[in-house]
PDB file of C-alpha atoms in Angstrom:
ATOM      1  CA  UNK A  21       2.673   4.722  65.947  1.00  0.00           C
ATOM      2  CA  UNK A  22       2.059   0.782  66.782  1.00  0.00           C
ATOM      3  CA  UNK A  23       4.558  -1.354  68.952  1.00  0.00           C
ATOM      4  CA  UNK A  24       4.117  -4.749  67.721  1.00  0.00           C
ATOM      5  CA  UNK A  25       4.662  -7.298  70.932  1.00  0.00           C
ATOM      6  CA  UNK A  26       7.700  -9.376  71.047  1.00  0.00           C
ATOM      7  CA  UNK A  27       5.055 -12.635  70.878  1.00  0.00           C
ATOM      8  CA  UNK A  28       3.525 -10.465  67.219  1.00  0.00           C
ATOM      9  CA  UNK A  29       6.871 -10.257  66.435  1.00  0.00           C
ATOM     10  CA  UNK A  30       7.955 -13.790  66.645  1.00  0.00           C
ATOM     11  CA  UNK A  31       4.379 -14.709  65.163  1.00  0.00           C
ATOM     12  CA  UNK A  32       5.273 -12.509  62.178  1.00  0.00           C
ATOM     13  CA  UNK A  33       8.887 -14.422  61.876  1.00  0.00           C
ATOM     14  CA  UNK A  34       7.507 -17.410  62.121  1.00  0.00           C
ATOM     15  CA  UNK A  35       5.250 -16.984  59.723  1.00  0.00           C
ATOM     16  CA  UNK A  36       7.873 -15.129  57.366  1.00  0.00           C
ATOM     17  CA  UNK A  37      10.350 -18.419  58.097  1.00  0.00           C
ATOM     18  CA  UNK A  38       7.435 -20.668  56.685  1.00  0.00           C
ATOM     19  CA  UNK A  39       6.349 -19.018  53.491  1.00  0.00           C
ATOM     20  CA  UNK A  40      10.347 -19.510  52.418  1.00  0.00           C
ATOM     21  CA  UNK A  41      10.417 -22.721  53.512  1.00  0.00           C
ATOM     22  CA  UNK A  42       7.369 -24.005  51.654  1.00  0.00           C
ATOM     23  CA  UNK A  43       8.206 -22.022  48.788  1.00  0.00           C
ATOM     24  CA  UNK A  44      11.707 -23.384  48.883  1.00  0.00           C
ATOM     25  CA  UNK A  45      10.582 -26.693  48.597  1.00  0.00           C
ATOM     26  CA  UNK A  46       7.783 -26.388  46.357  1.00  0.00           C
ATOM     27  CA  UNK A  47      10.536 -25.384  43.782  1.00  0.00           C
ATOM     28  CA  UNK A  48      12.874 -27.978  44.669  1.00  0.00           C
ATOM     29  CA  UNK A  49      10.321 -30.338  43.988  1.00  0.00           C
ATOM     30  CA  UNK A  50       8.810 -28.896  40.819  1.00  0.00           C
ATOM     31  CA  UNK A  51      12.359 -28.152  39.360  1.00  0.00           C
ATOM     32  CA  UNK A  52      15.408 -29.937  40.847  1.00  0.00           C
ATOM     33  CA  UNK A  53      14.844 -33.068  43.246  1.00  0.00           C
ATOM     34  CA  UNK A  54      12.088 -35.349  43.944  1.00  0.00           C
ATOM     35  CA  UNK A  55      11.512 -38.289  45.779  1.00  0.00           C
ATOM     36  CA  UNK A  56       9.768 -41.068  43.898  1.00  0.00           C
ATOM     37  CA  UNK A  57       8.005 -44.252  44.979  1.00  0.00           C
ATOM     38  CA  UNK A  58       8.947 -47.546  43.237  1.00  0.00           C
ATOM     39  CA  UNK A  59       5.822 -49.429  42.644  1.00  0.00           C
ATOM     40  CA  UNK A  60       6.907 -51.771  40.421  1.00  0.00           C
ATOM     41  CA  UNK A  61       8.853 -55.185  41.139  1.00  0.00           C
ATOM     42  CA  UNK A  62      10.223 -54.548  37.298  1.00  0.00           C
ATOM     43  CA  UNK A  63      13.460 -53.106  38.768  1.00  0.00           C
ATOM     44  CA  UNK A  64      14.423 -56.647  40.942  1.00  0.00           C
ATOM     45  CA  UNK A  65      17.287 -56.802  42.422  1.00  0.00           C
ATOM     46  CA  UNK A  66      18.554 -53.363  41.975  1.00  0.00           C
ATOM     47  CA  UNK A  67      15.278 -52.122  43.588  1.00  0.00           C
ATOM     48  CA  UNK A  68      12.119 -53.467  44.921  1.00  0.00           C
ATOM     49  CA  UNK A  69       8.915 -52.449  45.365  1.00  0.00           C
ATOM     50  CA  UNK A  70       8.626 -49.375  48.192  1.00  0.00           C
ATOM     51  CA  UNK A  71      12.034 -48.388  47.293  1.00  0.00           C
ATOM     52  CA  UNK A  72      12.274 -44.820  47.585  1.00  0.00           C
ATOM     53  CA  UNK A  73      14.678 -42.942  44.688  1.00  0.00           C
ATOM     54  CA  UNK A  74      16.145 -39.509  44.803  1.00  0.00           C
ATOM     55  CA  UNK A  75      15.330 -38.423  41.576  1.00  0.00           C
ATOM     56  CA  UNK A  76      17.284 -35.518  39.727  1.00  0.00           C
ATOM     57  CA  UNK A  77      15.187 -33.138  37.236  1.00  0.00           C
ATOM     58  CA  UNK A  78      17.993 -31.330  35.993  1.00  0.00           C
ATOM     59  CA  UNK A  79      20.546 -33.555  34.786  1.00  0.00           C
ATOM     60  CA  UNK A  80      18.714 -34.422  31.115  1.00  0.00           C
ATOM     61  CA  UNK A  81      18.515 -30.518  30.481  1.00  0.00           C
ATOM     62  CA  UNK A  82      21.959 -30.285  30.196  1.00  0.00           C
ATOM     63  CA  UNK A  83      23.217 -33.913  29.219  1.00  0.00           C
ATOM     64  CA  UNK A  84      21.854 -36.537  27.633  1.00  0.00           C
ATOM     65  CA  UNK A  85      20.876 -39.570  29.549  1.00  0.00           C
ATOM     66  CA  UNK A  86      23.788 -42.226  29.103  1.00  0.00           C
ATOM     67  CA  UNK A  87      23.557 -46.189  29.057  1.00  0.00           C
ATOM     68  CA  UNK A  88      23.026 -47.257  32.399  1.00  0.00           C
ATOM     69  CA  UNK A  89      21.318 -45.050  33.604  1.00  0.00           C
ATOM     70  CA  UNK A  90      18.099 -45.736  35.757  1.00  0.00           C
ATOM     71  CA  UNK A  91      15.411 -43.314  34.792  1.00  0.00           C
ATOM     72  CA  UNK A  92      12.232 -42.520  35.853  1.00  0.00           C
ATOM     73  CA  UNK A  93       9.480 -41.300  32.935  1.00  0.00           C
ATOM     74  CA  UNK A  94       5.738 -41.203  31.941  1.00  0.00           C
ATOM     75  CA  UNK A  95       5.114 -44.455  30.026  1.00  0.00           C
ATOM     76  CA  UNK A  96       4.180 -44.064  26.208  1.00  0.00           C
ATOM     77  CA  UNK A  97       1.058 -45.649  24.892  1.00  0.00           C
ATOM     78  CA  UNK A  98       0.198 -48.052  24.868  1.00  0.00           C
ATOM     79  CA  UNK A  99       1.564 -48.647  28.482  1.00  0.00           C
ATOM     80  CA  UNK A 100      -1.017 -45.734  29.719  1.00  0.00           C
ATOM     81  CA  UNK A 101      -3.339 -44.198  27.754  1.00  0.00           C
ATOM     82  CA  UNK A 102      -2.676 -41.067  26.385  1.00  0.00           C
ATOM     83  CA  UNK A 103      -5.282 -39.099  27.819  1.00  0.00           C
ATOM     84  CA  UNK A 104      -4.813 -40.910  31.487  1.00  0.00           C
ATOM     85  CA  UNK A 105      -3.520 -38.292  34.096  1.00  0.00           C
ATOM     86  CA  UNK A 106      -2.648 -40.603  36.775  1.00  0.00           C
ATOM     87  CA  UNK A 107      -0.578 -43.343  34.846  1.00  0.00           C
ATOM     88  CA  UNK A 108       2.263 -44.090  37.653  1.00  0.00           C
ATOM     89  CA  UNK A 109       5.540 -43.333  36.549  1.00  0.00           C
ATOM     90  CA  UNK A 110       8.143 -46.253  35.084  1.00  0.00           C
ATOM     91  CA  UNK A 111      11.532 -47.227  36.297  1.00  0.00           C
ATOM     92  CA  UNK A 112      13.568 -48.276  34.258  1.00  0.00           C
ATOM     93  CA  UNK A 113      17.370 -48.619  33.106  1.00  0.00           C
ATOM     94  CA  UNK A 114      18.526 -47.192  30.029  1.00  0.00           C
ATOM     95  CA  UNK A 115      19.973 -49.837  27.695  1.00  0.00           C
ATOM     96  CA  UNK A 116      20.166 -47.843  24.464  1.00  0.00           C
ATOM     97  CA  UNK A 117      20.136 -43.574  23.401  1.00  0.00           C
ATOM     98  CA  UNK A 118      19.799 -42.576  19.710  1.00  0.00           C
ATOM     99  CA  UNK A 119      21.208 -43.735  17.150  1.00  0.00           C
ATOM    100  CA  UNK A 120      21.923 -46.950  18.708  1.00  0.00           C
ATOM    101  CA  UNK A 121      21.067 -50.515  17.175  1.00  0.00           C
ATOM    102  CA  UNK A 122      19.359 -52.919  19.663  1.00  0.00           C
ATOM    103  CA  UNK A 123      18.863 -56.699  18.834  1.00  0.00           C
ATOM    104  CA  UNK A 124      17.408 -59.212  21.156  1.00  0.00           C
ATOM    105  CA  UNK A 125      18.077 -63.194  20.426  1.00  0.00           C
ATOM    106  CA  UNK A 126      19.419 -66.346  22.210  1.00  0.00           C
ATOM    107  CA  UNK A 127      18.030 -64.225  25.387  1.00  0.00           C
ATOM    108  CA  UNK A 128      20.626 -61.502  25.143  1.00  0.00           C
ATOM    109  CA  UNK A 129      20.693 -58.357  24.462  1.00  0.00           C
ATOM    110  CA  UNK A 130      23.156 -57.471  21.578  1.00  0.00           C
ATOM    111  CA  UNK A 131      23.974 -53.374  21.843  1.00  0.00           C
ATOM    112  CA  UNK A 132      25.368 -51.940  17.663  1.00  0.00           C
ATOM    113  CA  UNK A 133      26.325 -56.011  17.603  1.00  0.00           C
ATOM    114  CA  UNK A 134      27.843 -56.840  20.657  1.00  0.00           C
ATOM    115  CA  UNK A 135      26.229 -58.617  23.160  1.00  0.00           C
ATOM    116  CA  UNK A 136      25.863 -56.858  26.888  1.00  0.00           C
ATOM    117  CA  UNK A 137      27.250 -58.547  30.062  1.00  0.00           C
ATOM    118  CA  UNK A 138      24.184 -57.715  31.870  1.00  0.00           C
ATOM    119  CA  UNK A 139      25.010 -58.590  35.585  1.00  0.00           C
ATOM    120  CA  UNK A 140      21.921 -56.692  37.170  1.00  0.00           C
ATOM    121  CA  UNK A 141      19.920 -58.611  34.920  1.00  0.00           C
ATOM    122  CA  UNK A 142      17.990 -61.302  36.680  1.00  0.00           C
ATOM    123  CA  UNK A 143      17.146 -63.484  33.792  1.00  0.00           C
ATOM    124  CA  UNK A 144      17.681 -64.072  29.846  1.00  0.00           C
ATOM    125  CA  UNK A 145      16.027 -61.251  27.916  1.00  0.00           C
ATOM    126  CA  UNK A 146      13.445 -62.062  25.462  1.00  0.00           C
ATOM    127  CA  UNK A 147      11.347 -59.806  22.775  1.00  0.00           C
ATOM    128  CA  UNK A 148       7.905 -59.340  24.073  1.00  0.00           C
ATOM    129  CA  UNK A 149       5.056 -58.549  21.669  1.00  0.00           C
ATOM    130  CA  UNK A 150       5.164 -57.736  17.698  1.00  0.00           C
ATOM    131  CA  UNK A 151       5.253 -54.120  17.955  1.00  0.00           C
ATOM    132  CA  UNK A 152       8.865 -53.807  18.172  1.00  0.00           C
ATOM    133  CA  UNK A 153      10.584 -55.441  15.334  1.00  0.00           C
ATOM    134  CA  UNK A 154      14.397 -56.550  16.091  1.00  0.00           C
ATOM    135  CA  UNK A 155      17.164 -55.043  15.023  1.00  0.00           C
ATOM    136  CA  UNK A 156      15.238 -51.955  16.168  1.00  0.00           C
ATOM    137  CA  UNK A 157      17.362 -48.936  15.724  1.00  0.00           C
ATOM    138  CA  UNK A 158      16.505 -46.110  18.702  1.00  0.00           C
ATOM    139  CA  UNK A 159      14.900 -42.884  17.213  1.00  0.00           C
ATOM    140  CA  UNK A 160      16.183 -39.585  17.437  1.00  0.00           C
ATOM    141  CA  UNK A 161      15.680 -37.841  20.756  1.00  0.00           C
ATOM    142  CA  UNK A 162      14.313 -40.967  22.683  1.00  0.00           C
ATOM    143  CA  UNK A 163      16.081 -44.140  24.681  1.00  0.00           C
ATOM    144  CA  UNK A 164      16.086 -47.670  24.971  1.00  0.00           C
ATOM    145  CA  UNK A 165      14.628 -49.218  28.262  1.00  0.00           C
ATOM    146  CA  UNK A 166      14.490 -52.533  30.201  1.00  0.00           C
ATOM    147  CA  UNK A 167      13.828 -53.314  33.639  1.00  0.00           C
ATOM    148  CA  UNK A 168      16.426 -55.592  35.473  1.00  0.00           C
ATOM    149  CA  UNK A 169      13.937 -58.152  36.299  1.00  0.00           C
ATOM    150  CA  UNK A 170      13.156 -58.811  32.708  1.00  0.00           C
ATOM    151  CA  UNK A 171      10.426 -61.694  33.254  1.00  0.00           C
ATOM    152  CA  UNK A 172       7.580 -59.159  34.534  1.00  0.00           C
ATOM    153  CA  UNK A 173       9.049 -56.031  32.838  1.00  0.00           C
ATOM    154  CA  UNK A 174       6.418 -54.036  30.817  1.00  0.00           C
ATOM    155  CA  UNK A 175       9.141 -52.084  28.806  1.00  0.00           C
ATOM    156  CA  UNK A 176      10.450 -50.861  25.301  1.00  0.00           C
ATOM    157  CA  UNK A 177      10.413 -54.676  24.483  1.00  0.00           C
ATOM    158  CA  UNK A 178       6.499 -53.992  24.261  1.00  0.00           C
ATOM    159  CA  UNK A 179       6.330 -50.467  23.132  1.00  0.00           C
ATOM    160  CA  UNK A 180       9.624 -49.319  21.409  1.00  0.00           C
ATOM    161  CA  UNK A 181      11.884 -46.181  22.362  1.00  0.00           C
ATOM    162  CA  UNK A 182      10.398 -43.383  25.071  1.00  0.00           C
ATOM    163  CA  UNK A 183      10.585 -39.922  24.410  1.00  0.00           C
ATOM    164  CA  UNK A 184      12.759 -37.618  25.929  1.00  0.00           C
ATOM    165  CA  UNK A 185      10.037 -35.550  27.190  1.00  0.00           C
ATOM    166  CA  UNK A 186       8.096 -38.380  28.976  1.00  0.00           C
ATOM    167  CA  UNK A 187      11.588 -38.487  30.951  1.00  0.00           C
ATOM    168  CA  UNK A 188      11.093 -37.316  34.792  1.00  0.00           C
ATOM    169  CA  UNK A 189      14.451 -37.586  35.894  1.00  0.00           C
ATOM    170  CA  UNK A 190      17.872 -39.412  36.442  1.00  0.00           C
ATOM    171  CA  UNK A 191      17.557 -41.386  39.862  1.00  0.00           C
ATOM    172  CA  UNK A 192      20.534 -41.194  42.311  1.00  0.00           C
ATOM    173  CA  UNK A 193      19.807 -42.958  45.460  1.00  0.00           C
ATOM    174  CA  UNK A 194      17.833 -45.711  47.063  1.00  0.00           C
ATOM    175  CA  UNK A 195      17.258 -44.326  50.398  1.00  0.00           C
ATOM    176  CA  UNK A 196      14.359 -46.109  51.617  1.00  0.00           C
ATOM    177  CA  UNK A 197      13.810 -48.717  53.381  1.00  0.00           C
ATOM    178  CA  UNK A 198      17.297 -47.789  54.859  1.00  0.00           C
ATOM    179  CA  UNK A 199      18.674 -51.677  54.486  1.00  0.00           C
ATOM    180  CA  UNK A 200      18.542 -50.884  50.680  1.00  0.00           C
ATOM    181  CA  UNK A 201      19.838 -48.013  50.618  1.00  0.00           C
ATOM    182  CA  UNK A 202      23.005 -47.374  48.148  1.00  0.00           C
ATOM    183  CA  UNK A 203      24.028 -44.957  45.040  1.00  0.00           C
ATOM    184  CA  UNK A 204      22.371 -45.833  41.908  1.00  0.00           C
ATOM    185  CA  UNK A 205      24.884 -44.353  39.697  1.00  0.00           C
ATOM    186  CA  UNK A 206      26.744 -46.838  36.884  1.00  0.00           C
TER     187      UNK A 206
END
């Protein structure tokens, strides 16, 4: 019979304390929070660039995502390639969800005919590109985006609805730097 010393003992716990702890936050990350950089300036005012986000990854398996919200997704082509494994996540608020009939002109944004009092919005929105032809009505299972700071926002201006499954997440709070830190919630 072995007697384990009380420092074996407390190696063993320690050990025992870590294994849970990584593997407790290995599947937070993978399946119910993450923190995301922002490394866009798209997002201007609402965030900047080295913004961190608390990101929720269960919210759109149970809901839908709703106008308003900021979201954080894989960018469709032609934004990344389709084959590209490190294309940096978009953030972006949604403007539109299925169904809905989006129009763009004297640099508003008119939402099933009614234009949008867009107060985060830093500037008049414009179409960008011919790939997206106005009124565009948003597909089944996909959303609507624009970033806030519409000037130097690559968005669904440029490459028409995302996909539900290139969504990440719903993103709750700016926490980082600290100054900027506030609920992102509508």
């Amino acid at each position: 019979m072995s007697v384990e010393s009380p420092a074996a003992s407390a190696l063993i716990e320690i050990a025992k304390a870590t294994v849970i702890a990584i593997a407790l936050s290995v599947g937070i990350n993978a399946f119910v929070l993450q923190v995301v950089d922002v490394r866009q300036s798209s997002m201007e005012t609402t965030l900047e660039e080295g913004d961190r986000l608390v990101l929720s990854k269960v919210d759109y398996r149970f809901q839908s995502p709703h106008r308003g919200d900021i979201i954080v997704f894989r960018p469709p082509p032609p934004a990344c390639a389709a084959e590209s494994t490190n294309c940096v996540p978009f953030v972006k608020r949604v403007i539109a969800i299925a169904g809905d009939r989006i129009d763009l002109r004297d640099g508003k944004v008119y939402l099933n005919d009614v234009a949008l009092n867009e107060r985060y919005a830093r500037s008049p929105t414009a179409p960008e590109g011919d790939s997206v032809r106005y009124p565009y009505v948003v597909p089944a299972d996909a959303v609507f985006v624009l970033g806030d700071n519409r000037p130097v926002s690559g968005d669904s201006r440029s490459w028409g609805a995302v996909p539900m499954p290139n969504i990440l997440g719903k993103a709750y709070v700016d926490f980082w730097p600290l100054q900027h830190a506030k609920w992102l919630v509508p």
